């Protein structure tokens, strides 16, 4: 519930034009609705945000900024690295006298910029999330000429070394940014599994796998 309110509040503070503010809030509201939020929850958050006094919020922000500038802070911004932070702090402490002669009594602060993780790289930045997809009866795309459809499991669960895993039937051959599982059909006594991940469409990734099993190119490293 806090996410819609925080985003609506942000629009209220940023947009000085009333028409533009209403347009931006409507856009956000539609995005949240598409992501599964309830209309009643969004209406409550929107009304709460629109009741805020924009001028008062900006005045308080300017006041805090002015007080902070009196501290005369010098900030070092680095990528997130615990060992680097420790090294930098030790260096600053060991050169404290020299730094005071150079920059005076200014306070030195180290600020870390966290590196993006895989989830943030894969997440679409154009919207808050993708529109919920329809739950299908299997993971086939049923496109004409798709070579992967006939090789997909039809059951919604798979047993991996005694662990039962439920498959996501909102995905199909055309889905991207996926983790996939391949099971060897020739290992009947003890099934062998291969886990992979891809940012491209799954059927495109498997075209690459399939190319490694051509008779004229059946090398051990490729077929493994």
Short mmCIF file of C-alpha atoms in Angstrom, two decimals:
data_model
loop_
_atom_site.label_atom_id
_atom_site.label_comp_id
_atom_site.label_asym_id
_atom_site.label_seq_id
_atom_site.Cartn_x
_atom_site.Cartn_y
_atom_site.Cartn_z
CA UNK A 1 0.00 0.00 0.00
CA UNK A 2 2.90 2.36 0.66
CA UNK A 3 4.28 2.15 -2.88
CA UNK A 4 1.32 3.79 -4.69
CA UNK A 5 1.12 6.57 -2.08
CA UNK A 6 4.86 7.31 -2.29
CA UNK A 7 4.68 7.52 -6.09
CA UNK A 8 1.56 9.71 -6.04
CA UNK A 9 3.24 11.94 -3.45
CA UNK A 10 6.28 12.24 -5.68
CA UNK A 11 4.11 13.45 -8.56
CA UNK A 12 2.44 16.04 -6.31
CA UNK A 13 5.82 17.42 -5.26
CA UNK A 14 7.45 17.38 -8.71
CA UNK A 15 4.59 18.64 -10.90
CA UNK A 16 3.74 22.31 -10.44
CA UNK A 17 1.18 22.30 -13.24
CA UNK A 18 -2.20 20.94 -12.08
CA UNK A 19 -3.17 19.43 -15.43
CA UNK A 20 0.18 17.70 -15.83
CA UNK A 21 -0.05 16.43 -12.26
CA UNK A 22 -3.47 14.87 -12.84
CA UNK A 23 -2.30 13.33 -16.11
CA UNK A 24 0.76 11.75 -14.45
CA UNK A 25 -1.26 10.39 -11.54
CA UNK A 26 -3.79 8.86 -13.94
CA UNK A 27 -0.95 7.19 -15.86
CA UNK A 28 0.49 5.76 -12.64
CA UNK A 29 -2.91 4.60 -11.46
CA UNK A 30 -3.45 2.62 -14.67
CA UNK A 31 -0.03 1.01 -14.27
CA UNK A 32 -0.80 -0.03 -10.71
CA UNK A 33 -4.18 -1.42 -11.77
CA UNK A 34 -2.49 -3.49 -14.47
CA UNK A 35 -0.10 -4.81 -11.80
CA UNK A 36 -2.97 -6.13 -9.66
CA UNK A 37 -3.60 -3.31 -7.17
CA UNK A 38 -7.19 -2.78 -6.04
CA UNK A 39 -9.09 0.30 -7.17
CA UNK A 40 -10.12 1.14 -3.60
CA UNK A 41 -6.52 1.05 -2.35
CA UNK A 42 -5.33 3.30 -5.18
CA UNK A 43 -8.18 5.75 -4.63
CA UNK A 44 -7.30 6.07 -0.93
CA UNK A 45 -3.60 6.60 -1.68
CA UNK A 46 -4.36 9.12 -4.41
CA UNK A 47 -6.70 11.18 -2.23
CA UNK A 48 -4.17 11.17 0.60
CA UNK A 49 -1.42 12.41 -1.73
CA UNK A 50 -3.57 15.13 -3.31
CA UNK A 51 -4.36 16.55 0.13
CA UNK A 52 -0.68 17.34 0.71
CA UNK A 53 0.47 20.96 0.68
CA UNK A 54 3.12 21.07 -2.03
CA UNK A 55 4.47 24.49 -1.03
CA UNK A 56 4.87 23.38 2.57
CA UNK A 57 6.78 20.22 1.56
CA UNK A 58 9.15 22.21 -0.67
CA UNK A 59 9.69 24.84 2.03
CA UNK A 60 10.67 22.17 4.56
CA UNK A 61 13.01 20.58 2.02
CA UNK A 62 14.74 23.90 1.31
CA UNK A 63 15.12 24.48 5.04
CA UNK A 64 16.77 21.10 5.60
CA UNK A 65 19.04 21.63 2.60
CA UNK A 66 20.16 24.98 3.95
CA UNK A 67 20.97 23.50 7.37
CA UNK A 68 22.91 20.68 5.73
CA UNK A 69 25.04 23.09 3.67
CA UNK A 70 26.30 24.72 6.89
CA UNK A 71 28.08 21.47 7.75
CA UNK A 72 30.39 21.99 4.78
CA UNK A 73 30.56 18.33 3.71
CA UNK A 74 32.93 16.94 1.07
CA UNK A 75 31.52 13.69 -0.35
CA UNK A 76 33.41 10.86 -2.05
CA UNK A 77 31.09 8.72 -4.20
CA UNK A 78 32.37 5.21 -5.01
CA UNK A 79 30.87 1.95 -6.24
CA UNK A 80 29.79 -0.47 -3.52
CA UNK A 81 32.94 -2.22 -2.31
CA UNK A 82 33.41 -2.94 1.44
CA UNK A 83 37.15 -3.47 1.09
CA UNK A 84 37.57 -0.20 -0.80
CA UNK A 85 35.60 1.70 1.87
CA UNK A 86 37.85 0.31 4.58
CA UNK A 87 40.99 1.18 2.62
CA UNK A 88 39.77 4.70 1.89
CA UNK A 89 38.84 5.36 5.52
CA UNK A 90 42.23 4.16 6.72
CA UNK A 91 43.93 6.40 4.17
CA UNK A 92 41.89 9.45 5.20
CA UNK A 93 42.63 8.80 8.86
CA UNK A 94 46.35 8.41 8.23
CA UNK A 95 46.46 11.69 6.24
CA UNK A 96 44.17 13.62 8.57
CA UNK A 97 46.67 16.39 9.36
CA UNK A 98 47.56 16.88 5.70
CA UNK A 99 43.91 16.98 4.65
CA UNK A 100 43.09 19.59 7.28
CA UNK A 101 45.79 21.87 5.86
CA UNK A 102 44.40 21.39 2.35
CA UNK A 103 40.60 21.53 2.86
CA UNK A 104 40.33 23.04 6.33
CA UNK A 105 37.65 21.79 8.72
CA UNK A 106 35.39 20.38 6.01
CA UNK A 107 33.81 17.03 6.91
CA UNK A 108 34.61 14.12 4.57
CA UNK A 109 31.81 11.61 3.87
CA UNK A 110 32.05 8.37 1.86
CA UNK A 111 28.92 7.53 -0.13
CA UNK A 112 28.54 4.13 -1.79
CA UNK A 113 26.77 3.63 -5.12
CA UNK A 114 25.34 0.11 -5.14
CA UNK A 115 25.92 -1.82 -8.36
CA UNK A 116 22.80 -3.00 -10.25
CA UNK A 117 21.83 -6.63 -9.67
CA UNK A 118 20.49 -9.08 -12.24
CA UNK A 119 16.88 -8.39 -11.32
CA UNK A 120 17.20 -4.66 -11.87
CA UNK A 121 18.90 -5.21 -15.23
CA UNK A 122 16.19 -7.56 -16.44
CA UNK A 123 13.27 -5.52 -15.10
CA UNK A 124 11.59 -3.35 -17.74
CA UNK A 125 12.12 0.32 -16.83
CA UNK A 126 9.25 1.58 -18.97
CA UNK A 127 6.62 0.47 -16.45
CA UNK A 128 6.18 -0.73 -12.91
CA UNK A 129 5.84 -4.34 -14.02
CA UNK A 130 4.55 -6.36 -16.92
CA UNK A 131 0.84 -6.94 -17.36
CA UNK A 132 -0.25 -10.22 -15.68
CA UNK A 133 -0.27 -13.00 -18.26
CA UNK A 134 -2.87 -15.67 -18.85
CA UNK A 135 -2.34 -19.09 -17.24
CA UNK A 136 -2.09 -21.60 -20.11
CA UNK A 137 -2.59 -25.38 -20.15
CA UNK A 138 1.10 -25.90 -21.04
CA UNK A 139 4.18 -23.91 -22.08
CA UNK A 140 3.86 -24.35 -25.85
CA UNK A 141 3.65 -21.20 -27.97
CA UNK A 142 1.89 -23.19 -30.75
CA UNK A 143 3.52 -21.05 -33.43
CA UNK A 144 3.88 -22.60 -36.87
CA UNK A 145 7.35 -24.03 -37.36
CA UNK A 146 8.38 -23.85 -33.68
CA UNK A 147 10.82 -26.70 -33.08
CA UNK A 148 10.66 -26.40 -29.31
CA UNK A 149 6.92 -27.00 -28.75
CA UNK A 150 7.11 -30.77 -29.29
CA UNK A 151 9.96 -31.07 -26.80
CA UNK A 152 8.30 -29.32 -23.88
CA UNK A 153 6.88 -31.07 -20.83
CA UNK A 154 3.10 -31.17 -20.64
CA UNK A 155 2.90 -31.74 -16.87
CA UNK A 156 2.89 -28.67 -14.64
CA UNK A 157 5.40 -30.22 -12.23
CA UNK A 158 8.79 -31.90 -12.64
CA UNK A 159 10.71 -34.08 -10.17
CA UNK A 160 14.36 -33.04 -9.77
CA UNK A 161 16.37 -35.40 -7.55
CA UNK A 162 13.35 -35.96 -5.31
CA UNK A 163 12.29 -32.31 -5.28
CA UNK A 164 8.97 -31.52 -6.97
CA UNK A 165 9.12 -28.18 -8.82
CA UNK A 166 6.03 -26.44 -10.20
CA UNK A 167 6.40 -24.96 -13.67
CA UNK A 168 5.19 -21.47 -14.56
CA UNK A 169 2.47 -21.92 -17.18
CA UNK A 170 2.22 -18.18 -17.86
CA UNK A 171 5.46 -18.62 -19.86
CA UNK A 172 5.96 -20.21 -23.28
CA UNK A 173 8.58 -20.70 -26.00
CA UNK A 174 8.54 -16.98 -26.84
CA UNK A 175 9.19 -15.82 -23.25
CA UNK A 176 12.51 -14.13 -22.43
CA UNK A 177 14.49 -13.42 -19.24
CA UNK A 178 13.93 -17.00 -18.04
CA UNK A 179 15.60 -19.82 -16.17
CA UNK A 180 15.05 -23.09 -18.04
CA UNK A 181 15.56 -26.80 -17.42
CA UNK A 182 16.58 -29.44 -19.97
CA UNK A 183 16.24 -33.16 -19.26
CA UNK A 184 18.23 -35.76 -21.20
CA UNK A 185 15.93 -38.27 -22.91
CA UNK A 186 18.71 -40.84 -23.32
CA UNK A 187 19.54 -41.13 -19.59
CA UNK A 188 16.65 -43.40 -18.63
CA UNK A 189 18.20 -45.02 -15.52
CA UNK A 190 19.11 -41.76 -13.83
CA UNK A 191 17.87 -38.58 -15.53
CA UNK A 192 20.45 -35.86 -16.09
CA UNK A 193 19.42 -32.21 -15.80
CA UNK A 194 20.79 -29.00 -17.28
CA UNK A 195 19.83 -25.60 -15.91
CA UNK A 196 20.36 -22.47 -17.95
CA UNK A 197 19.27 -18.86 -18.10
CA UNK A 198 18.69 -16.51 -21.00
CA UNK A 199 17.66 -12.94 -21.67
CA UNK A 200 16.61 -13.83 -25.22
CA UNK A 201 13.51 -15.82 -26.19
CA UNK A 202 13.71 -19.43 -25.00
CA UNK A 203 13.14 -20.90 -28.47
CA UNK A 204 16.04 -18.80 -29.80
CA UNK A 205 18.34 -20.04 -27.04
CA UNK A 206 17.42 -23.65 -27.77
CA UNK A 207 18.19 -23.17 -31.44
CA UNK A 208 21.77 -22.63 -30.26
CA UNK A 209 21.66 -25.78 -28.13
CA UNK A 210 20.18 -27.78 -31.00
CA UNK A 211 23.00 -26.69 -33.29
CA UNK A 212 25.50 -28.39 -30.97
CA UNK A 213 23.95 -31.80 -31.61
CA UNK A 214 24.46 -31.97 -35.38
CA UNK A 215 26.05 -35.25 -36.45
CA UNK A 216 28.94 -33.54 -38.22
CA UNK A 217 29.70 -31.48 -35.12
CA UNK A 218 29.10 -34.00 -32.31
CA UNK A 219 32.02 -33.04 -30.11
CA UNK A 220 32.09 -34.00 -26.43
CA UNK A 221 32.15 -30.44 -25.07
CA UNK A 222 29.23 -29.45 -27.31
CA UNK A 223 27.07 -32.48 -26.64
CA UNK A 224 27.69 -32.39 -22.88
#
